[in-house]
CSV table of C-alpha atoms in Angstrom, one decimal:
chain,number,residue,atom,x,y,z
A,1,UNK,CA,16.5,-44.4,9.6
A,2,UNK,CA,13.9,-44.0,12.3
A,3,UNK,CA,13.2,-46.7,14.8
A,4,UNK,CA,9.9,-48.5,14.4
A,5,UNK,CA,7.9,-48.8,17.6
A,6,UNK,CA,5.5,-51.7,17.4
A,7,UNK,CA,2.9,-53.0,19.9
A,8,UNK,CA,1.0,-56.1,20.6
A,9,UNK,CA,-1.9,-55.7,18.2
A,10,UNK,CA,-5.6,-55.7,19.2
A,11,UNK,CA,-8.0,-56.9,16.5
A,12,UNK,CA,-10.3,-54.0,16.1
A,13,UNK,CA,-13.6,-54.4,14.2
A,14,UNK,CA,-16.1,-51.9,12.8
A,15,UNK,CA,-18.8,-53.6,14.7
A,16,UNK,CA,-17.1,-53.0,18.0
A,17,UNK,CA,-16.9,-49.3,17.2
A,18,UNK,CA,-20.5,-48.9,16.2
A,19,UNK,CA,-21.4,-48.0,19.8
A,20,UNK,CA,-19.0,-45.0,19.6
A,21,UNK,CA,-20.5,-43.8,16.3
A,22,UNK,CA,-20.3,-40.2,17.6
A,23,UNK,CA,-16.5,-40.5,17.3
A,24,UNK,CA,-16.8,-41.2,13.6
A,25,UNK,CA,-18.4,-38.0,12.5
A,26,UNK,CA,-16.8,-37.2,9.2
A,27,UNK,CA,-16.8,-34.8,6.3
A,28,UNK,CA,-19.4,-37.0,4.7
A,29,UNK,CA,-22.1,-37.0,7.4
A,30,UNK,CA,-24.7,-35.7,5.0
A,31,UNK,CA,-24.6,-39.1,3.1
A,32,UNK,CA,-23.6,-39.9,-0.4
A,33,UNK,CA,-24.6,-36.5,-1.9
A,34,UNK,CA,-21.9,-34.9,0.2
A,35,UNK,CA,-19.1,-36.6,-1.7
A,36,UNK,CA,-16.8,-33.9,-3.1
A,37,UNK,CA,-17.6,-32.9,-6.7
A,38,UNK,CA,-14.2,-33.4,-8.2
A,39,UNK,CA,-12.3,-35.9,-6.1
A,40,UNK,CA,-9.0,-37.6,-7.1
A,41,UNK,CA,-6.3,-37.3,-4.6
A,42,UNK,CA,-6.7,-33.7,-3.4
A,43,UNK,CA,-4.7,-32.9,-0.3
A,44,UNK,CA,-7.2,-32.4,2.5
A,45,UNK,CA,-7.6,-29.0,4.0
A,46,UNK,CA,-7.2,-29.5,7.8
A,47,UNK,CA,-10.8,-29.5,9.0
A,48,UNK,CA,-11.1,-29.0,12.8
A,49,UNK,CA,-13.1,-31.2,15.1
A,50,UNK,CA,-15.2,-30.2,18.1
A,51,UNK,CA,-13.8,-30.7,21.6
A,52,UNK,CA,-16.3,-33.5,22.2
A,53,UNK,CA,-15.2,-35.3,19.0
A,54,UNK,CA,-11.5,-35.0,20.2
A,55,UNK,CA,-12.5,-36.4,23.6
A,56,UNK,CA,-14.3,-39.4,22.0
A,57,UNK,CA,-11.2,-40.0,19.9
A,58,UNK,CA,-8.9,-39.9,22.9
A,59,UNK,CA,-11.3,-42.4,24.7
A,60,UNK,CA,-11.2,-44.8,21.7
A,61,UNK,CA,-7.4,-44.8,21.8
A,62,UNK,CA,-7.5,-45.4,25.6
A,63,UNK,CA,-9.9,-48.3,25.0
A,64,UNK,CA,-7.6,-49.8,22.4
A,65,UNK,CA,-10.1,-49.4,19.6
A,66,UNK,CA,-7.7,-47.3,17.5
A,67,UNK,CA,-3.9,-47.0,17.9
A,68,UNK,CA,-2.4,-43.9,19.6
A,69,UNK,CA,-1.1,-41.0,17.6
A,70,UNK,CA,1.7,-42.3,15.3
A,71,UNK,CA,1.6,-45.6,17.1
A,72,UNK,CA,2.4,-48.5,14.8
A,73,UNK,CA,0.3,-51.7,14.8
A,74,UNK,CA,0.4,-54.7,12.5
A,75,UNK,CA,-0.7,-58.3,12.1
A,76,UNK,CA,1.6,-61.0,13.3
A,77,UNK,CA,2.6,-62.0,9.7
A,78,UNK,CA,3.9,-58.5,8.9
A,79,UNK,CA,7.3,-57.2,10.0
A,80,UNK,CA,8.2,-53.5,9.4
A,81,UNK,CA,11.8,-53.5,8.2
A,82,UNK,CA,12.6,-49.8,7.4
A,83,UNK,CA,11.2,-46.3,7.2
A,84,UNK,CA,13.0,-43.5,5.4
A,85,UNK,CA,11.5,-40.1,6.2
A,86,UNK,CA,11.2,-37.3,3.7
A,87,UNK,CA,14.4,-35.4,3.0
A,88,UNK,CA,14.8,-32.7,0.4
A,89,UNK,CA,11.4,-33.1,-1.1
A,90,UNK,CA,8.8,-31.9,1.4
A,91,UNK,CA,5.6,-32.3,-0.6
A,92,UNK,CA,3.1,-35.2,-0.4
A,93,UNK,CA,4.6,-38.6,-1.3
A,94,UNK,CA,2.7,-40.3,-4.1
A,95,UNK,CA,3.2,-43.3,-6.5
A,96,UNK,CA,6.0,-45.9,-6.8
A,97,UNK,CA,7.7,-47.7,-9.6
A,98,UNK,CA,10.5,-50.3,-9.6
A,99,UNK,CA,13.4,-51.4,-11.8
A,100,UNK,CA,16.1,-53.9,-10.8
A,101,UNK,CA,17.4,-52.9,-7.4
A,102,UNK,CA,15.8,-49.4,-7.5
A,103,UNK,CA,12.5,-47.9,-6.3
A,104,UNK,CA,11.3,-44.6,-7.8
A,105,UNK,CA,9.1,-42.6,-5.4
A,106,UNK,CA,6.9,-39.7,-6.6
A,107,UNK,CA,6.4,-36.6,-4.5
A,108,UNK,CA,4.5,-33.4,-5.3
A,109,UNK,CA,7.9,-31.6,-5.4
A,110,UNK,CA,9.7,-34.1,-7.7
A,111,UNK,CA,10.9,-37.7,-7.3
A,112,UNK,CA,13.4,-39.7,-5.3
A,113,UNK,CA,15.3,-42.8,-6.3
A,114,UNK,CA,16.2,-45.5,-3.7
A,115,UNK,CA,18.6,-48.4,-3.9
A,116,UNK,CA,16.6,-51.3,-2.3
A,117,UNK,CA,19.2,-54.0,-2.8
A,118,UNK,CA,19.1,-54.3,1.0
A,119,UNK,CA,15.4,-53.9,1.8
A,120,UNK,CA,16.3,-53.4,5.5
A,121,UNK,CA,18.3,-50.4,4.7
A,122,UNK,CA,17.3,-48.5,1.5
A,123,UNK,CA,19.7,-45.8,0.4
A,124,UNK,CA,18.8,-42.6,-1.4
A,125,UNK,CA,20.5,-42.5,-4.8
A,126,UNK,CA,19.0,-39.2,-6.1
A,127,UNK,CA,16.4,-36.6,-5.3
A,128,UNK,CA,15.1,-34.5,-8.2
A,129,UNK,CA,13.3,-31.3,-7.5
A,130,UNK,CA,10.6,-30.8,-10.1
A,131,UNK,CA,7.4,-29.5,-8.6
A,132,UNK,CA,4.0,-30.3,-10.1
A,133,UNK,CA,1.2,-32.4,-8.6
A,134,UNK,CA,0.9,-35.4,-8.5
A,135,UNK,CA,4.2,-36.4,-10.0
A,136,UNK,CA,2.8,-39.9,-10.8
A,137,UNK,CA,5.9,-41.9,-11.8
A,138,UNK,CA,6.7,-44.9,-14.0
A,139,UNK,CA,9.8,-46.3,-15.7
A,140,UNK,CA,10.7,-48.2,-18.8
A,141,UNK,CA,14.2,-49.0,-19.8
A,142,UNK,CA,16.2,-45.8,-19.6
A,143,UNK,CA,13.2,-43.6,-19.4
A,144,UNK,CA,11.2,-42.2,-16.4
A,145,UNK,CA,7.8,-40.6,-16.9
A,146,UNK,CA,6.4,-38.0,-14.6
A,147,UNK,CA,2.8,-36.6,-14.6
A,148,UNK,CA,2.1,-32.9,-14.0
A,149,UNK,CA,-1.5,-32.1,-13.1
A,150,UNK,CA,-1.2,-28.6,-11.8
A,151,UNK,CA,-1.1,-25.5,-13.9
A,152,UNK,CA,2.5,-24.3,-14.2
A,153,UNK,CA,4.2,-21.2,-15.7
A,154,UNK,CA,6.2,-23.4,-18.1
A,155,UNK,CA,7.4,-27.0,-18.6
A,156,UNK,CA,10.7,-26.6,-16.7
A,157,UNK,CA,11.5,-28.0,-13.3
A,158,UNK,CA,11.9,-24.4,-12.1
A,159,UNK,CA,8.3,-23.5,-13.0
A,160,UNK,CA,5.9,-21.8,-10.6
A,161,UNK,CA,2.2,-22.1,-10.2
A,162,UNK,CA,0.1,-20.1,-12.7
A,163,UNK,CA,-3.7,-20.1,-13.3
A,164,UNK,CA,-5.1,-22.6,-15.8
A,165,UNK,CA,-7.1,-19.7,-17.3
A,166,UNK,CA,-3.9,-18.4,-18.8
A,167,UNK,CA,-3.1,-19.8,-22.3
A,168,UNK,CA,0.6,-19.9,-21.6
A,169,UNK,CA,0.2,-22.2,-18.6
A,170,UNK,CA,1.6,-25.8,-19.0
A,171,UNK,CA,0.7,-29.2,-17.6
A,172,UNK,CA,1.3,-32.7,-19.0
A,173,UNK,CA,4.0,-35.4,-19.3
A,174,UNK,CA,7.7,-35.0,-18.4
A,175,UNK,CA,10.3,-37.5,-19.5
A,176,UNK,CA,13.7,-38.2,-17.9
A,177,UNK,CA,16.7,-40.2,-19.0
A,178,UNK,CA,17.6,-42.4,-16.0
A,179,UNK,CA,20.5,-44.3,-17.6
A,180,UNK,CA,22.6,-42.8,-14.8
A,181,UNK,CA,20.4,-43.3,-11.7
A,182,UNK,CA,22.5,-40.8,-9.7
A,183,UNK,CA,22.0,-38.1,-12.3
A,184,UNK,CA,18.6,-38.2,-14.1
A,185,UNK,CA,18.4,-35.9,-17.0
A,186,UNK,CA,15.2,-34.1,-18.1
A,187,UNK,CA,14.9,-34.8,-21.9
A,188,UNK,CA,11.3,-34.1,-23.1
A,189,UNK,CA,7.9,-32.7,-22.3
A,190,UNK,CA,4.5,-33.2,-23.9
A,191,UNK,CA,1.6,-30.9,-23.0
A,192,UNK,CA,-1.7,-32.7,-22.7
A,193,UNK,CA,-5.3,-31.5,-22.4
A,194,UNK,CA,-6.3,-31.0,-18.8
A,195,UNK,CA,-2.8,-32.1,-17.6
A,196,UNK,CA,-1.8,-35.6,-16.6
A,197,UNK,CA,-3.3,-36.7,-13.3
A,198,UNK,CA,-2.0,-40.2,-13.8
A,199,UNK,CA,-0.5,-42.1,-16.7
A,200,UNK,CA,-0.1,-45.7,-17.9
A,201,UNK,CA,2.7,-47.2,-20.0
A,202,UNK,CA,2.1,-49.6,-22.9
A,203,UNK,CA,5.7,-50.6,-23.7
A,204,UNK,CA,6.7,-51.8,-27.2
A,205,UNK,CA,10.2,-52.6,-28.4
A,206,UNK,CA,11.2,-49.4,-30.1
A,207,UNK,CA,8.6,-47.1,-28.5
A,208,UNK,CA,6.5,-46.6,-25.4
A,209,UNK,CA,2.9,-45.6,-25.6
A,210,UNK,CA,1.7,-43.5,-22.7
A,211,UNK,CA,-2.0,-43.3,-21.8
A,212,UNK,CA,-2.6,-40.0,-20.1
A,213,UNK,CA,-5.6,-39.8,-17.6
A,214,UNK,CA,-6.9,-36.3,-16.8
A,215,UNK,CA,-10.3,-34.7,-16.2
A,216,UNK,CA,-12.3,-31.7,-15.0
A,217,UNK,CA,-12.4,-29.5,-18.1
A,218,UNK,CA,-13.6,-25.9,-17.7
A,219,UNK,CA,-14.7,-23.4,-20.4
A,220,UNK,CA,-12.4,-20.9,-18.8
A,221,UNK,CA,-9.3,-23.1,-19.3
A,222,UNK,CA,-7.9,-22.6,-22.9
A,223,UNK,CA,-6.1,-26.0,-22.7
A,224,UNK,CA,-8.8,-28.0,-21.0
A,225,UNK,CA,-12.0,-27.5,-22.8
A,226,UNK,CA,-15.2,-29.5,-22.4
A,227,UNK,CA,-16.2,-32.1,-23.4
A,228,UNK,CA,-13.1,-34.0,-22.2
A,229,UNK,CA,-14.3,-37.5,-22.8
A,230,UNK,CA,-11.2,-39.5,-23.6
A,231,UNK,CA,-7.5,-39.9,-23.0
A,232,UNK,CA,-4.3,-38.6,-24.6
A,233,UNK,CA,-2.1,-41.2,-26.2
A,234,UNK,CA,1.6,-40.2,-26.5
A,235,UNK,CA,4.1,-42.2,-28.5
A,236,UNK,CA,7.7,-42.0,-27.2
A,237,UNK,CA,10.5,-43.3,-29.4
A,238,UNK,CA,13.0,-45.0,-27.0
A,239,UNK,CA,16.1,-43.8,-28.9
A,240,UNK,CA,14.7,-40.3,-29.5
A,241,UNK,CA,12.4,-39.4,-26.5
A,242,UNK,CA,12.6,-35.7,-27.5
A,243,UNK,CA,10.3,-36.7,-30.4
A,244,UNK,CA,7.5,-37.8,-28.1
A,245,UNK,CA,4.2,-36.6,-29.3
A,246,UNK,CA,0.4,-37.1,-29.0
A,247,UNK,CA,-0.8,-39.6,-31.6
A,248,UNK,CA,-4.4,-39.9,-30.7
A,249,UNK,CA,-7.2,-38.8,-28.4
A,250,UNK,CA,-9.7,-41.7,-28.4
A,251,UNK,CA,-13.1,-40.7,-27.2
A,252,UNK,CA,-14.2,-43.3,-24.5
A,253,UNK,CA,-17.5,-41.7,-23.7
A,254,UNK,CA,-19.3,-40.7,-26.9
A,255,UNK,CA,-22.5,-40.4,-24.8
A,256,UNK,CA,-20.7,-38.1,-22.3
A,257,UNK,CA,-20.4,-40.8,-19.6
A,258,UNK,CA,-22.0,-40.8,-16.2
A,259,UNK,CA,-24.0,-37.6,-15.7
A,260,UNK,CA,-23.4,-37.5,-12.0
A,261,UNK,CA,-25.6,-35.4,-9.8
A,262,UNK,CA,-28.5,-34.6,-9.8
A,263,UNK,CA,-29.3,-37.7,-11.9
A,264,UNK,CA,-27.0,-39.8,-9.7
A,265,UNK,CA,-26.6,-38.0,-6.4
A,266,UNK,CA,-23.2,-38.4,-4.8
A,267,UNK,CA,-21.6,-39.8,-8.0
A,268,UNK,CA,-18.9,-37.9,-9.9
A,269,UNK,CA,-19.8,-36.8,-13.4
A,270,UNK,CA,-17.5,-38.5,-15.9
A,271,UNK,CA,-15.2,-36.0,-17.6
A,272,UNK,CA,-12.2,-38.3,-18.4
A,273,UNK,CA,-10.4,-41.1,-16.6
A,274,UNK,CA,-8.6,-41.1,-13.2
A,275,UNK,CA,-6.5,-44.1,-13.8
A,276,UNK,CA,-6.0,-47.0,-16.3
A,277,UNK,CA,-4.4,-50.3,-15.8
A,278,UNK,CA,-3.2,-52.3,-18.8
A,279,UNK,CA,-2.5,-56.0,-19.0
A,280,UNK,CA,-0.4,-56.2,-22.2
A,281,UNK,CA,-0.1,-60.0,-22.1
A,282,UNK,CA,-3.8,-60.2,-22.6
A,283,UNK,CA,-4.3,-57.0,-24.7
A,284,UNK,CA,-6.7,-55.7,-22.0
A,285,UNK,CA,-7.1,-52.5,-20.1
A,286,UNK,CA,-9.4,-51.5,-17.2
A,287,UNK,CA,-10.3,-47.8,-16.8
A,288,UNK,CA,-11.4,-46.2,-13.6
A,289,UNK,CA,-13.1,-43.1,-15.0
A,290,UNK,CA,-14.8,-41.1,-12.3
A,291,UNK,CA,-18.4,-42.3,-12.7
A,292,UNK,CA,-17.7,-45.2,-14.9
A,293,UNK,CA,-15.6,-48.5,-15.0
A,294,UNK,CA,-14.3,-49.6,-18.3
A,295,UNK,CA,-13.0,-52.8,-19.9
A,296,UNK,CA,-11.2,-52.3,-23.2
A,297,UNK,CA,-9.0,-54.0,-25.8
A,298,UNK,CA,-5.5,-52.6,-26.5
A,299,UNK,CA,-4.6,-54.9,-29.3
A,300,UNK,CA,-4.0,-51.7,-31.3
A,301,UNK,CA,-2.4,-49.5,-28.5
A,302,UNK,CA,-3.0,-46.3,-30.4
A,303,UNK,CA,-6.7,-47.1,-30.7
A,304,UNK,CA,-8.1,-48.7,-27.5
A,305,UNK,CA,-11.6,-50.2,-28.1
A,306,UNK,CA,-14.3,-50.4,-25.4
A,307,UNK,CA,-15.5,-53.9,-24.6
A,308,UNK,CA,-17.8,-53.1,-21.6
A,309,UNK,CA,-18.7,-50.3,-19.3
A,310,UNK,CA,-20.3,-50.4,-15.8
A,311,UNK,CA,-21.6,-48.0,-13.2
A,312,UNK,CA,-22.4,-48.3,-9.5
A,313,UNK,CA,-24.7,-45.4,-8.7
A,314,UNK,CA,-25.5,-46.7,-5.3
A,315,UNK,CA,-22.1,-47.1,-3.5
A,316,UNK,CA,-19.3,-45.7,-5.8
A,317,UNK,CA,-18.7,-42.0,-5.7
A,318,UNK,CA,-15.4,-41.9,-7.8
A,319,UNK,CA,-13.9,-44.8,-9.8
A,320,UNK,CA,-10.2,-44.3,-8.9
A,321,UNK,CA,-8.1,-47.3,-9.9
A,322,UNK,CA,-8.2,-50.8,-11.3
A,323,UNK,CA,-6.3,-54.1,-10.8
A,324,UNK,CA,-6.7,-57.3,-12.8
A,325,UNK,CA,-6.1,-60.7,-11.2
A,326,UNK,CA,-3.4,-62.9,-12.8
A,327,UNK,CA,-5.9,-64.9,-14.9
A,328,UNK,CA,-7.6,-61.8,-16.3
A,329,UNK,CA,-11.0,-63.0,-15.2
A,330,UNK,CA,-11.5,-60.4,-12.4
A,331,UNK,CA,-11.0,-56.7,-12.0
A,332,UNK,CA,-10.8,-54.9,-8.6
A,333,UNK,CA,-12.0,-51.2,-8.9
A,334,UNK,CA,-11.5,-48.8,-6.1
A,335,UNK,CA,-13.9,-46.0,-5.0
A,336,UNK,CA,-12.1,-42.9,-3.7
A,337,UNK,CA,-15.0,-41.5,-1.8
A,338,UNK,CA,-14.2,-38.0,-0.6
A,339,UNK,CA,-11.4,-37.6,-3.1
A,340,UNK,CA,-8.6,-38.6,-0.7
A,341,UNK,CA,-9.7,-35.8,1.6
A,342,UNK,CA,-12.2,-37.4,4.0
A,343,UNK,CA,-12.4,-39.8,6.9
A,344,UNK,CA,-14.5,-42.6,5.4
A,345,UNK,CA,-13.4,-45.8,7.3
A,346,UNK,CA,-16.0,-45.7,10.0
A,347,UNK,CA,-19.4,-47.1,11.0
A,348,UNK,CA,-21.4,-44.2,9.6
A,349,UNK,CA,-20.0,-44.6,6.1
A,350,UNK,CA,-20.2,-48.4,6.4
A,351,UNK,CA,-18.5,-51.3,4.5
A,352,UNK,CA,-19.8,-50.7,1.0
A,353,UNK,CA,-18.7,-47.1,0.3
A,354,UNK,CA,-15.1,-45.9,-0.1
A,355,UNK,CA,-14.4,-49.6,-0.8
A,356,UNK,CA,-13.1,-51.9,-3.5
A,357,UNK,CA,-15.6,-53.4,-6.0
A,358,UNK,CA,-14.8,-56.9,-7.2
A,359,UNK,CA,-16.0,-57.7,-10.7
A,360,UNK,CA,-15.8,-61.0,-12.6
A,361,UNK,CA,-15.0,-60.8,-16.3
A,362,UNK,CA,-17.4,-63.3,-18.0
A,363,UNK,CA,-17.8,-64.3,-21.6
A,364,UNK,CA,-15.2,-64.1,-24.5
A,365,UNK,CA,-13.6,-61.6,-26.8
A,366,UNK,CA,-15.6,-58.5,-27.5
A,367,UNK,CA,-18.6,-60.0,-25.7
A,368,UNK,CA,-17.0,-60.0,-22.3
A,369,UNK,CA,-18.9,-58.4,-19.5
A,370,UNK,CA,-18.0,-57.0,-16.1
A,371,UNK,CA,-20.2,-58.6,-13.5
A,372,UNK,CA,-20.3,-57.2,-9.9
A,373,UNK,CA,-19.6,-59.8,-7.1
A,374,UNK,CA,-18.9,-58.0,-3.8
A,375,UNK,CA,-17.2,-55.1,-2.0
A,376,UNK,CA,-14.1,-55.2,0.2
A,377,UNK,CA,-13.2,-52.6,2.8
A,378,UNK,CA,-10.9,-52.7,5.8
A,379,UNK,CA,-12.8,-53.4,9.0
A,380,UNK,CA,-10.4,-51.6,11.3
A,381,UNK,CA,-12.1,-48.3,12.4
A,382,UNK,CA,-10.1,-45.1,12.0
A,383,UNK,CA,-10.4,-41.8,13.9
A,384,UNK,CA,-12.6,-39.0,12.6
A,385,UNK,CA,-9.3,-37.1,11.8
A,386,UNK,CA,-7.9,-39.9,9.6
A,387,UNK,CA,-8.3,-39.5,5.9
A,388,UNK,CA,-8.9,-43.1,4.9
A,389,UNK,CA,-10.2,-44.6,1.6
A,390,UNK,CA,-9.4,-47.4,-0.9
A,391,UNK,CA,-6.2,-46.4,-2.8
A,392,UNK,CA,-3.4,-47.9,-4.9
A,393,UNK,CA,-2.4,-51.5,-4.6
A,394,UNK,CA,-1.0,-54.5,-6.5
A,395,UNK,CA,-1.3,-58.2,-7.0
A,396,UNK,CA,0.8,-60.5,-4.9
A,397,UNK,CA,1.8,-63.2,-7.5
A,398,UNK,CA,0.7,-66.7,-6.2
A,399,UNK,CA,-0.6,-69.3,-8.6
A,400,UNK,CA,-4.2,-70.4,-7.9
A,401,UNK,CA,-4.9,-67.5,-5.6
A,402,UNK,CA,-6.0,-63.9,-6.0
A,403,UNK,CA,-4.1,-61.8,-3.4
A,404,UNK,CA,-3.6,-58.1,-3.3
A,405,UNK,CA,-1.7,-55.6,-1.1
A,406,UNK,CA,-3.3,-52.1,-1.0
A,407,UNK,CA,-2.9,-48.7,0.5
A,408,UNK,CA,-5.7,-47.1,2.4
A,409,UNK,CA,-4.2,-43.7,3.4
A,410,UNK,CA,-4.4,-43.6,7.2
A,411,UNK,CA,-6.1,-47.0,7.1
A,412,UNK,CA,-2.6,-48.2,6.5
A,413,UNK,CA,-1.5,-51.2,4.3
A,414,UNK,CA,-3.9,-54.1,3.8
A,415,UNK,CA,-3.2,-57.6,2.4
A,416,UNK,CA,-6.4,-59.4,1.3
A,417,UNK,CA,-7.6,-62.4,-0.6
A,418,UNK,CA,-10.3,-62.3,-3.3
A,419,UNK,CA,-9.9,-65.8,-4.7
A,420,UNK,CA,-13.6,-66.1,-3.9
A,421,UNK,CA,-14.9,-62.9,-5.6
A,422,UNK,CA,-18.0,-63.0,-3.4
A,423,UNK,CA,-16.2,-63.4,0.0
A,424,UNK,CA,-13.0,-61.3,0.1
A,425,UNK,CA,-11.1,-61.2,3.4
A,426,UNK,CA,-8.1,-59.4,4.9
A,427,UNK,CA,-5.2,-61.6,5.9
A,428,UNK,CA,-2.6,-59.0,7.0
A,429,UNK,CA,-2.2,-55.3,7.8
A,430,UNK,CA,0.1,-52.6,8.9
A,431,UNK,CA,-1.0,-49.1,10.1
A,432,UNK,CA,0.0,-46.1,12.1
A,433,UNK,CA,-2.3,-44.3,14.5
A,434,UNK,CA,-3.7,-40.9,13.7
A,435,UNK,CA,-1.3,-38.1,12.8
A,436,UNK,CA,-3.5,-35.7,14.6
A,437,UNK,CA,-6.5,-35.7,16.9
A,438,UNK,CA,-7.7,-32.2,16.3
A,439,UNK,CA,-7.9,-31.8,12.4
A,440,UNK,CA,-8.7,-34.0,9.4
A,441,UNK,CA,-5.3,-34.8,8.0
A,442,UNK,CA,-4.1,-36.4,4.7
A,443,UNK,CA,-1.4,-38.9,5.5
A,444,UNK,CA,-0.7,-42.7,5.4
A,445,UNK,CA,0.2,-44.9,2.4
A,446,UNK,CA,-0.6,-43.5,-1.0
A,447,UNK,CA,0.7,-46.7,-2.7
A,448,UNK,CA,1.5,-50.1,-1.3
A,449,UNK,CA,3.0,-52.6,-3.8
A,450,UNK,CA,4.6,-56.1,-3.7
A,451,UNK,CA,7.9,-56.2,-5.5
A,452,UNK,CA,10.4,-59.1,-5.5
A,453,UNK,CA,9.5,-60.5,-2.1
A,454,UNK,CA,8.7,-57.3,-0.1
A,455,UNK,CA,6.0,-54.7,0.3
A,456,UNK,CA,7.0,-51.1,-0.4
A,457,UNK,CA,4.8,-48.3,0.7
A,458,UNK,CA,5.0,-44.6,0.1
A,459,UNK,CA,3.5,-42.8,3.1
A,460,UNK,CA,2.2,-39.4,2.2
A,461,UNK,CA,3.6,-37.9,5.4
A,462,UNK,CA,5.9,-40.4,7.0
A,463,UNK,CA,8.1,-41.5,4.1
A,464,UNK,CA,9.1,-44.7,2.4
A,465,UNK,CA,8.3,-48.0,4.3
A,466,UNK,CA,9.5,-51.5,3.7
A,467,UNK,CA,7.5,-54.4,5.1
A,468,UNK,CA,8.1,-58.1,5.1
A,469,UNK,CA,5.1,-60.5,4.7
A,470,UNK,CA,5.5,-64.0,6.0
A,471,UNK,CA,2.4,-66.2,5.5
A,472,UNK,CA,2.0,-69.6,3.9
A,473,UNK,CA,-0.6,-68.2,1.6
A,474,UNK,CA,1.7,-65.5,0.2
A,475,UNK,CA,5.1,-67.1,0.6
A,476,UNK,CA,5.2,-68.6,-3.0
A,477,UNK,CA,5.3,-65.1,-4.3
A,478,UNK,CA,8.8,-64.6,-2.9
A,479,UNK,CA,10.1,-66.8,-5.7
A,480,UNK,CA,8.7,-64.6,-8.4
A,481,UNK,CA,11.3,-62.0,-9.5
A,482,UNK,CA,10.5,-59.1,-11.9
A,483,UNK,CA,13.1,-57.0,-13.7
A,484,UNK,CA,10.7,-54.0,-13.7
A,485,UNK,CA,7.3,-53.1,-12.2
A,486,UNK,CA,4.9,-50.3,-13.0
A,487,UNK,CA,1.8,-51.5,-11.3
A,488,UNK,CA,-0.5,-49.8,-13.8
A,489,UNK,CA,1.3,-51.9,-16.5
A,490,UNK,CA,0.5,-55.2,-15.0
A,491,UNK,CA,2.9,-57.9,-16.0
A,492,UNK,CA,2.4,-61.6,-16.6
A,493,UNK,CA,4.2,-62.5,-13.3
A,494,UNK,CA,4.8,-66.1,-14.3
A,495,UNK,CA,6.6,-65.3,-17.5
A,496,UNK,CA,9.6,-63.7,-15.8
A,497,UNK,CA,11.3,-66.3,-13.7
């Protein structure tokens, strides 16, 4: 356990920083068209800064506009309880899932299981070495699912990197038996077209359906041919996971989806989905699909059916993830401007890009529409070296309010209220100062989720964080207990007391 150094927090606003706009030169100074062509959580290549940029960053720290290197700051209503640094798995930390007293933390090199029965002192139960980005992780019953979205020599955990141009290369879904949490067993693998960047579970009694999101086909890739305009649907029998198999590949974009540039400069061309969130209690799903946002019905989980589709060709570069509110009359979509590899929380980029888009769901049944209401973005300026963008988050379950906790890479963890879709506001935060002042660096929380009374965050570089949130607006959520949580399989929180 590392000690957590906290400081008296200064409220820092983008407006205050505008005068020092020179500090916030970024990878995206050329404007929207400079957004990377295929974003989606790519580790940043350390891009150096000029001496003058470094000097301005140092001055901003001196003036209290941004925290110092690795300095921890937070709002008064957040208490950091624990930080568990990386151990055997040295890769980037990624997504989180929960079951009972356990947290499952993905890492580019495998996954780690924590016992969180004492949130102030999480204990490592197992570390499984199984390289393959991003190792997006989820759990259902005795099964753990792991996404591989990098081309490997085979489907084993001892595989090595191999070009996607080779037919024998493998990427897709791996399945583990976690009935013994101290000794997970690798039991099945299913190869999927273009790999598995992320995945989403639709659990049934005897089987689990897995929606596999992947993208970026290429004519030179034998197992990832264009057009790649849908998702792979895998059916996994719970009692015989080794029989897992693809049962459908529904085409979600019969017209090819958003064409991207040059038609829509700065917008990703749609060649699949990045992430899908399902709300099984309402037979709904929301898809964040590169250049498009989707609302669809999953009444028949093998055959999802599109209800509505939206684009934002002004401010959204890459539709990254989606979150429903509890009443299923709103969806929050995130824009991963710069692909998780650029500093986008600054005055130059502004408050509407690299942000969340809040949409109301209006109408009924198959006639429902997604209607844009507003953007939300953290207003705390970040250094030009800090990769910062809207990323993975979850609902905080409070009846009558729409509250969310969200990761922003080096922007830290933000808690915000979107009960009024048109006027969202931040109500709590936790962040570390820049990891570096001389190169653009990928670090900070990949995922920040609320589970059984606490916020858990998987920091890409710094490890596993546990935060306590004490606020009259969020306190009722402490009474809601879940037996299991995969955030992309959104539960009906008030059905599980």
